[in-house]
């Protein structure tokens, strides 16, 4: 498909070199973007802006994805109109951001982000000027359309699509690079990474998502400059990591990160997860499972995936503490806290994920307890399903006993009577036994004293 696309695209007009201020313009016979694939909101926003005498284009990732035949996640619009002009044209719109203003235009459930052409890239949250490493921390400088193209990261992200005239405007050879399946940084790659080190992660993510090779001159400076990621605010780094993990191409992204040596040191979460021989296969299986759920349009839980990626650390520490003679459950609690604290020192996982992650971890040893009332109680736990999936995935990856995972599969489907027959004498890790009888025994109902291993059932 791409081959025939090349020959269609590279008609005579399209072959001429793009001048930074003069775009190559591709008509509908060349780019083959179907106008109907542009969201209604983005289309109407461009139409209105153009009717009022401004220029307006769909821009960035959406144009790139459409040319590649992929379904864009969202549609952004870039325009010559200033934010207050945009605001006055659309009844349902609001200006957001203080330092750099963009306008959100609402069409039913859809929100279209409209930005005025500008001369430099900015991330709203950041401070003015550059930091000591050359990172651009702010701008609010409006610019020309050509400047707006130059400030973008990769050539394939600098394409504009006019849904009225149905033309693609290309200032940076983006179409040519797309066709050649290359991810090329606009300008001098090293300088661009210094301005914004997150572009290194974006190179990994976008090349994986789009199946593009990273151009050697774009890839080469990363080795030298990867330490600059340490200066990026944690929240932004985490946001980008999460985008990778939930992109539907997590496995490919991680592979690219490793090729670029970006996973080392800076991203201990992944580093640790994938290089631990005991739990690495489980971390990888969790990434694969996430990709496959996303492919099937099923929901995924970031907390589940993060818990899986950190499990190696938790488990290692847990067993270390047990070996030092600490009882099992308190050891697991300390191990969880240690793992989260260690993680926070490098890449803080927002606290909103903590509760779910901890619950998934704490429920793991309970799958080993198949005696008495405990399997029934576990089955009723509100987080049972996720914890079972976690256990099952561990079993698949050789990190938990498969026979136990199979037992749980059968137990869930069995009738009440069958379940009673399935109960085991306790096969959880044996601990010092408490005095027989007492409260525990009463709780366990008909279970024999052997089945009641205290300290594991919380
Ligand atoms: P995705 O498919 O993940 O949405 P995207 O390229 O659209 O990929 P966004 O974060 O939505 O990524 O950014 C929209 C556009 O903004 C990009 O296509 C690019 O033109 C520009 N952009 C985003 N981040 C940067 C950056 N760090 N430096 C320069 N330009 C950027
Ligand atoms: Mg996007």
mmCIF file of N, CA, C and O in Angstrom, residues 209-278:
data_model
loop_
_atom_site.group_PDB
_atom_site.id
_atom_site.type_symbol
_atom_site.label_atom_id
_atom_site.label_comp_id
_atom_site.label_asym_id
_atom_site.label_seq_id
_atom_site.Cartn_x
_atom_site.Cartn_y
_atom_site.Cartn_z
ATOM 1 N N UNK A 209 4.971 3.400 17.667
ATOM 2 C CA UNK A 209 3.556 3.457 17.306
ATOM 3 C C UNK A 209 3.360 3.448 15.792
ATOM 4 O O UNK A 209 2.472 2.782 15.272
ATOM 5 N N UNK A 210 4.213 4.204 15.100
ATOM 6 C CA UNK A 210 3.994 4.389 13.664
ATOM 7 C C UNK A 210 4.782 3.391 12.819
ATOM 8 O O UNK A 210 4.632 3.347 11.603
ATOM 9 N N UNK A 211 5.618 2.605 13.454
ATOM 10 C CA UNK A 211 6.455 1.664 12.709
ATOM 11 C C UNK A 211 7.473 2.394 11.840
ATOM 12 O O UNK A 211 7.760 1.966 10.716
ATOM 13 N N UNK A 212 8.016 3.507 12.331
ATOM 14 C CA UNK A 212 9.013 4.259 11.569
ATOM 15 C C UNK A 212 10.401 3.994 12.143
ATOM 16 O O UNK A 212 10.549 3.809 13.354
ATOM 17 N N UNK A 213 11.403 3.987 11.257
ATOM 18 C CA UNK A 213 12.778 3.876 11.751
ATOM 19 C C UNK A 213 13.213 5.268 12.189
ATOM 20 O O UNK A 213 12.878 6.255 11.536
ATOM 21 N N UNK A 214 13.959 5.337 13.283
ATOM 22 C CA UNK A 214 14.463 6.657 13.693
ATOM 23 C C UNK A 214 15.686 6.960 12.841
ATOM 24 O O UNK A 214 16.632 6.165 12.786
ATOM 25 N N UNK A 215 15.629 8.095 12.174
ATOM 26 C CA UNK A 215 16.742 8.498 11.314
ATOM 27 C C UNK A 215 18.038 8.531 12.141
ATOM 28 O O UNK A 215 18.021 8.987 13.288
ATOM 29 N N UNK A 216 19.158 8.027 11.588
ATOM 30 C CA UNK A 216 20.394 7.970 12.399
ATOM 31 C C UNK A 216 20.774 9.302 13.042
ATOM 32 O O UNK A 216 21.172 9.342 14.197
ATOM 33 N N UNK A 217 20.586 10.407 12.287
ATOM 34 C CA UNK A 217 20.990 11.690 12.879
ATOM 35 C C UNK A 217 20.052 12.137 13.998
ATOM 36 O O UNK A 217 20.379 12.988 14.809
ATOM 37 N N UNK A 218 18.861 11.567 13.997
ATOM 38 C CA UNK A 218 17.896 11.874 15.055
ATOM 39 C C UNK A 218 18.165 10.984 16.273
ATOM 40 O O UNK A 218 18.011 11.397 17.415
ATOM 41 N N UNK A 219 18.616 9.768 16.008
ATOM 42 C CA UNK A 219 18.846 8.813 17.102
ATOM 43 C C UNK A 219 20.187 9.064 17.803
ATOM 44 O O UNK A 219 20.293 8.921 19.022
ATOM 45 N N UNK A 220 21.147 9.470 17.006
ATOM 46 C CA UNK A 220 22.531 9.471 17.489
ATOM 47 C C UNK A 220 22.777 10.311 18.767
ATOM 48 O O UNK A 220 23.419 9.822 19.698
ATOM 49 N N UNK A 221 22.265 11.542 18.854
ATOM 50 C CA UNK A 221 22.585 12.334 20.058
ATOM 51 C C UNK A 221 21.956 11.820 21.354
ATOM 52 O O UNK A 221 22.337 12.252 22.428
ATOM 53 N N UNK A 222 21.010 10.883 21.235
ATOM 54 C CA UNK A 222 20.272 10.465 22.432
ATOM 55 C C UNK A 222 21.201 9.844 23.481
ATOM 56 O O UNK A 222 21.106 10.130 24.672
ATOM 57 N N UNK A 223 22.125 9.031 23.006
ATOM 58 C CA UNK A 223 23.061 8.377 23.925
ATOM 59 C C UNK A 223 23.766 9.392 24.838
ATOM 60 O O UNK A 223 23.874 9.207 26.035
ATOM 61 N N UNK A 224 24.204 10.485 24.223
ATOM 62 C CA UNK A 224 24.945 11.517 24.954
ATOM 63 C C UNK A 224 24.054 12.353 25.864
ATOM 64 O O UNK A 224 24.522 12.926 26.829
ATOM 65 N N UNK A 225 22.795 12.471 25.478
ATOM 66 C CA UNK A 225 21.953 13.477 26.132
ATOM 67 C C UNK A 225 20.884 12.889 27.048
ATOM 68 O O UNK A 225 20.126 13.615 27.665
ATOM 69 N N UNK A 226 20.866 11.574 27.142
ATOM 70 C CA UNK A 226 19.756 10.966 27.877
ATOM 71 C C UNK A 226 19.692 11.414 29.341
ATOM 72 O O UNK A 226 18.613 11.463 29.925
ATOM 73 N N UNK A 227 20.847 11.781 29.900
ATOM 74 C CA UNK A 227 20.839 12.226 31.304
ATOM 75 C C UNK A 227 19.977 13.478 31.512
ATOM 76 O O UNK A 227 19.553 13.767 32.611
ATOM 77 N N UNK A 228 19.719 14.213 30.421
ATOM 78 C CA UNK A 228 18.912 15.438 30.560
ATOM 79 C C UNK A 228 17.476 15.149 31.005
ATOM 80 O O UNK A 228 16.789 16.034 31.511
ATOM 81 N N UNK A 229 17.059 13.912 30.819
ATOM 82 C CA UNK A 229 15.702 13.568 31.272
ATOM 83 C C UNK A 229 15.566 13.751 32.781
ATOM 84 O O UNK A 229 14.466 13.935 33.295
ATOM 85 N N UNK A 230 16.704 13.711 33.472
ATOM 86 C CA UNK A 230 16.664 13.905 34.926
ATOM 87 C C UNK A 230 16.134 15.288 35.304
ATOM 88 O O UNK A 230 15.666 15.495 36.418
ATOM 89 N N UNK A 231 16.259 16.250 34.372
ATOM 90 C CA UNK A 231 15.811 17.613 34.695
ATOM 91 C C UNK A 231 14.347 17.860 34.387
ATOM 92 O O UNK A 231 13.833 18.930 34.650
ATOM 93 N N UNK A 232 13.719 16.882 33.793
ATOM 94 C CA UNK A 232 12.314 17.085 33.416
ATOM 95 C C UNK A 232 11.432 16.873 34.643
ATOM 96 O O UNK A 232 11.665 15.947 35.414
ATOM 97 N N UNK A 233 10.446 17.759 34.845
ATOM 98 C CA UNK A 233 9.565 17.564 35.997
ATOM 99 C C UNK A 233 8.961 16.157 36.002
ATOM 100 O O UNK A 233 8.552 15.650 34.955
ATOM 101 N N UNK A 234 8.936 15.574 37.198
ATOM 102 C CA UNK A 234 8.473 14.190 37.360
ATOM 103 C C UNK A 234 7.100 13.934 36.747
ATOM 104 O O UNK A 234 6.879 12.916 36.122
ATOM 105 N N UNK A 235 6.210 14.891 36.947
ATOM 106 C CA UNK A 235 4.834 14.664 36.490
ATOM 107 C C UNK A 235 4.803 14.521 34.967
ATOM 108 O O UNK A 235 4.090 13.682 34.424
ATOM 109 N N UNK A 236 5.620 15.328 34.298
ATOM 110 C CA UNK A 236 5.614 15.272 32.835
ATOM 111 C C UNK A 236 6.250 13.972 32.350
ATOM 112 O O UNK A 236 5.784 13.349 31.393
ATOM 113 N N UNK A 237 7.290 13.562 33.044
ATOM 114 C CA UNK A 237 7.959 12.312 32.697
ATOM 115 C C UNK A 237 6.997 11.142 32.875
ATOM 116 O O UNK A 237 6.881 10.264 32.019
ATOM 117 N N UNK A 238 6.298 11.171 33.974
ATOM 118 C CA UNK A 238 5.368 10.077 34.253
ATOM 119 C C UNK A 238 4.253 10.038 33.208
ATOM 120 O O UNK A 238 3.865 8.978 32.728
ATOM 121 N N UNK A 239 3.788 11.226 32.850
ATOM 122 C CA UNK A 239 2.723 11.326 31.836
ATOM 123 C C UNK A 239 3.181 10.676 30.526
ATOM 124 O O UNK A 239 2.444 9.937 29.882
ATOM 125 N N UNK A 240 4.422 10.935 30.170
ATOM 126 C CA UNK A 240 4.944 10.392 28.914
ATOM 127 C C UNK A 240 5.141 8.873 29.004
ATOM 128 O O UNK A 240 4.845 8.138 28.056
ATOM 129 N N UNK A 241 5.604 8.415 30.155
ATOM 130 C CA UNK A 241 5.778 6.961 30.347
ATOM 131 C C UNK A 241 4.414 6.273 30.264
ATOM 132 O O UNK A 241 4.262 5.229 29.632
ATOM 133 N N UNK A 242 3.429 6.904 30.906
ATOM 134 C CA UNK A 242 2.091 6.315 30.898
ATOM 135 C C UNK A 242 1.537 6.265 29.471
ATOM 136 O O UNK A 242 0.909 5.291 29.066
ATOM 137 N N UNK A 243 1.809 7.314 28.701
ATOM 138 C CA UNK A 243 1.373 7.318 27.298
ATOM 139 C C UNK A 243 1.962 6.126 26.562
ATOM 140 O O UNK A 243 1.308 5.495 25.746
ATOM 141 N N UNK A 244 3.225 5.835 26.859
ATOM 142 C CA UNK A 244 3.868 4.691 26.196
ATOM 143 C C UNK A 244 3.219 3.398 26.614
ATOM 144 O O UNK A 244 2.920 2.546 25.796
ATOM 145 N N UNK A 245 3.013 3.266 27.929
ATOM 146 C CA UNK A 245 2.505 2.006 28.444
ATOM 147 C C UNK A 245 1.084 1.752 27.968
ATOM 148 O O UNK A 245 0.670 0.616 27.813
ATOM 149 N N UNK A 246 0.345 2.823 27.744
ATOM 150 C CA UNK A 246 -1.059 2.672 27.362
ATOM 151 C C UNK A 246 -1.286 2.987 25.890
ATOM 152 O O UNK A 246 -2.405 3.257 25.459
ATOM 153 N N UNK A 247 -0.211 2.962 25.105
ATOM 154 C CA UNK A 247 -0.336 3.348 23.695
ATOM 155 C C UNK A 247 -0.899 2.213 22.842
ATOM 156 O O UNK A 247 -1.236 2.405 21.689
ATOM 157 N N UNK A 248 -0.956 1.015 23.406
ATOM 158 C CA UNK A 248 -1.328 -0.140 22.578
ATOM 159 C C UNK A 248 -0.096 -0.737 21.907
ATOM 160 O O UNK A 248 -0.167 -1.756 21.229
ATOM 161 N N UNK A 249 1.037 -0.066 22.082
ATOM 162 C CA UNK A 249 2.311 -0.569 21.525
ATOM 163 C C UNK A 249 3.370 -0.586 22.619
ATOM 164 O O UNK A 249 4.523 -0.272 22.373
ATOM 165 N N UNK A 250 2.959 -0.944 23.817
ATOM 166 C CA UNK A 250 3.891 -0.857 24.941
ATOM 167 C C UNK A 250 5.127 -1.731 24.714
ATOM 168 O O UNK A 250 6.251 -1.311 24.990
ATOM 169 N N UNK A 251 4.906 -2.924 24.177
ATOM 170 C CA UNK A 251 6.047 -3.826 23.983
ATOM 171 C C UNK A 251 7.043 -3.215 22.998
ATOM 172 O O UNK A 251 8.251 -3.170 23.247
ATOM 173 N N UNK A 252 6.498 -2.692 21.893
ATOM 174 C CA UNK A 252 7.370 -2.068 20.889
ATOM 175 C C UNK A 252 8.059 -0.833 21.470
ATOM 176 O O UNK A 252 9.243 -0.584 21.204
ATOM 177 N N UNK A 253 7.329 -0.055 22.281
ATOM 178 C CA UNK A 253 7.931 1.142 22.889
ATOM 179 C C UNK A 253 9.095 0.761 23.791
ATOM 180 O O UNK A 253 10.164 1.379 23.741
ATOM 181 N N UNK A 254 8.882 -0.262 24.601
ATOM 182 C CA UNK A 254 9.928 -0.679 25.527
ATOM 183 C C UNK A 254 11.148 -1.190 24.757
ATOM 184 O O UNK A 254 12.287 -0.919 25.115
ATOM 185 N N UNK A 255 10.870 -1.865 23.674
ATOM 186 C CA UNK A 255 11.973 -2.354 22.838
ATOM 187 C C UNK A 255 12.791 -1.165 22.316
ATOM 188 O O UNK A 255 14.020 -1.158 22.354
ATOM 189 N N UNK A 256 12.080 -0.139 21.845
ATOM 190 C CA UNK A 256 12.793 1.049 21.343
ATOM 191 C C UNK A 256 13.568 1.739 22.462
ATOM 192 O O UNK A 256 14.693 2.177 22.271
ATOM 193 N N UNK A 257 12.943 1.823 23.637
ATOM 194 C CA UNK A 257 13.635 2.457 24.763
ATOM 195 C C UNK A 257 14.941 1.727 25.052
ATOM 196 O O UNK A 257 15.961 2.343 25.332
ATOM 197 N N UNK A 258 14.889 0.401 24.966
ATOM 198 C CA UNK A 258 16.095 -0.377 25.244
ATOM 199 C C UNK A 258 17.133 -0.178 24.148
ATOM 200 O O UNK A 258 18.320 -0.031 24.429
ATOM 201 N N UNK A 259 16.673 -0.138 22.901
ATOM 202 C CA UNK A 259 17.622 0.091 21.802
ATOM 203 C C UNK A 259 18.328 1.432 21.979
ATOM 204 O O UNK A 259 19.502 1.573 21.696
ATOM 205 N N UNK A 260 17.561 2.419 22.451
ATOM 206 C CA UNK A 260 18.128 3.754 22.613
ATOM 207 C C UNK A 260 18.812 3.910 23.967
ATOM 208 O O UNK A 260 19.291 4.984 24.305
ATOM 209 N N UNK A 261 18.812 2.834 24.728
ATOM 210 C CA UNK A 261 19.383 2.820 26.080
ATOM 211 C C UNK A 261 18.746 3.869 26.970
ATOM 212 O O UNK A 261 19.380 4.449 27.847
ATOM 213 N N UNK A 262 17.490 4.134 26.727
ATOM 214 C CA UNK A 262 16.803 5.150 27.520
ATOM 215 C C UNK A 262 16.172 4.569 28.781
ATOM 216 O O UNK A 262 15.693 5.304 29.628
ATOM 217 N N UNK A 263 16.117 3.255 28.861
ATOM 218 C CA UNK A 263 15.442 2.664 30.015
ATOM 219 C C UNK A 263 16.365 2.546 31.217
ATOM 220 O O UNK A 263 15.926 2.317 32.314
ATOM 221 N N UNK A 264 17.657 2.748 30.994
ATOM 222 C CA UNK A 264 18.616 2.557 32.072
ATOM 223 C C UNK A 264 18.668 3.715 33.031
ATOM 224 O O UNK A 264 18.678 4.850 32.605
ATOM 225 N N UNK A 265 18.717 3.423 34.287
ATOM 226 C CA UNK A 265 18.969 4.465 35.278
ATOM 227 C C UNK A 265 17.863 5.479 35.389
ATOM 228 O O UNK A 265 17.268 5.672 36.446
ATOM 229 N N UNK A 266 17.533 6.086 34.266
ATOM 230 C CA UNK A 266 16.535 7.144 34.298
ATOM 231 C C UNK A 266 15.146 6.595 34.545
ATOM 232 O O UNK A 266 14.310 7.233 35.134
ATOM 233 N N UNK A 267 14.907 5.419 34.066
ATOM 234 C CA UNK A 267 13.579 4.847 34.172
ATOM 235 C C UNK A 267 13.664 3.510 34.904
ATOM 236 O O UNK A 267 13.453 2.462 34.329
ATOM 237 N N UNK A 268 14.015 3.572 36.181
ATOM 238 C CA UNK A 268 14.288 2.328 36.898
ATOM 239 C C UNK A 268 13.093 1.395 36.923
ATOM 240 O O UNK A 268 13.250 0.189 37.003
ATOM 241 N N UNK A 269 11.926 1.962 36.815
ATOM 242 C CA UNK A 269 10.725 1.137 36.813
ATOM 243 C C UNK A 269 10.831 0.067 35.723
ATOM 244 O O UNK A 269 10.645 -1.113 35.964
ATOM 245 N N UNK A 270 11.177 0.519 34.536
ATOM 246 C CA UNK A 270 11.254 -0.411 33.411
ATOM 247 C C UNK A 270 12.532 -1.223 33.460
ATOM 248 O O UNK A 270 12.551 -2.412 33.169
ATOM 249 N N UNK A 271 13.591 -0.546 33.847
ATOM 250 C CA UNK A 271 14.898 -1.155 33.939
ATOM 251 C C UNK A 271 14.816 -2.415 34.785
ATOM 252 O O UNK A 271 15.137 -3.524 34.369
ATOM 253 N N UNK A 272 14.341 -2.185 35.985
ATOM 254 C CA UNK A 272 14.213 -3.245 36.962
ATOM 255 C C UNK A 272 13.266 -4.329 36.488
ATOM 256 O O UNK A 272 13.532 -5.513 36.567
ATOM 257 N N UNK A 273 12.137 -3.864 35.979
ATOM 258 C CA UNK A 273 11.075 -4.792 35.613
ATOM 259 C C UNK A 273 11.562 -5.782 34.569
ATOM 260 O O UNK A 273 11.279 -6.965 34.640
ATOM 261 N N UNK A 274 12.302 -5.300 33.600
ATOM 262 C CA UNK A 274 12.599 -6.163 32.472
ATOM 263 C C UNK A 274 13.876 -6.950 32.650
ATOM 264 O O UNK A 274 14.086 -7.964 32.010
ATOM 265 N N UNK A 275 14.739 -6.478 33.532
ATOM 266 C CA UNK A 275 16.022 -7.154 33.640
ATOM 267 C C UNK A 275 16.088 -8.167 34.763
ATOM 268 O O UNK A 275 17.026 -8.934 34.859
ATOM 269 N N UNK A 276 15.090 -8.221 35.593
ATOM 270 C CA UNK A 276 15.065 -9.203 36.666
ATOM 271 C C UNK A 276 14.681 -10.564 36.069
ATOM 272 O O UNK A 276 13.595 -10.712 35.511
ATOM 273 N N UNK A 277 15.577 -11.539 36.157
ATOM 274 C CA UNK A 277 15.265 -12.814 35.498
ATOM 275 C C UNK A 277 14.038 -13.514 36.084
ATOM 276 O O UNK A 277 13.333 -14.219 35.373
ATOM 277 N N UNK A 278 13.771 -13.283 37.380
ATOM 278 C CA UNK A 278 12.638 -13.982 37.991
ATOM 279 C C UNK A 278 11.303 -13.374 37.573
ATOM 280 O O UNK A 278 10.332 -14.086 37.321
#
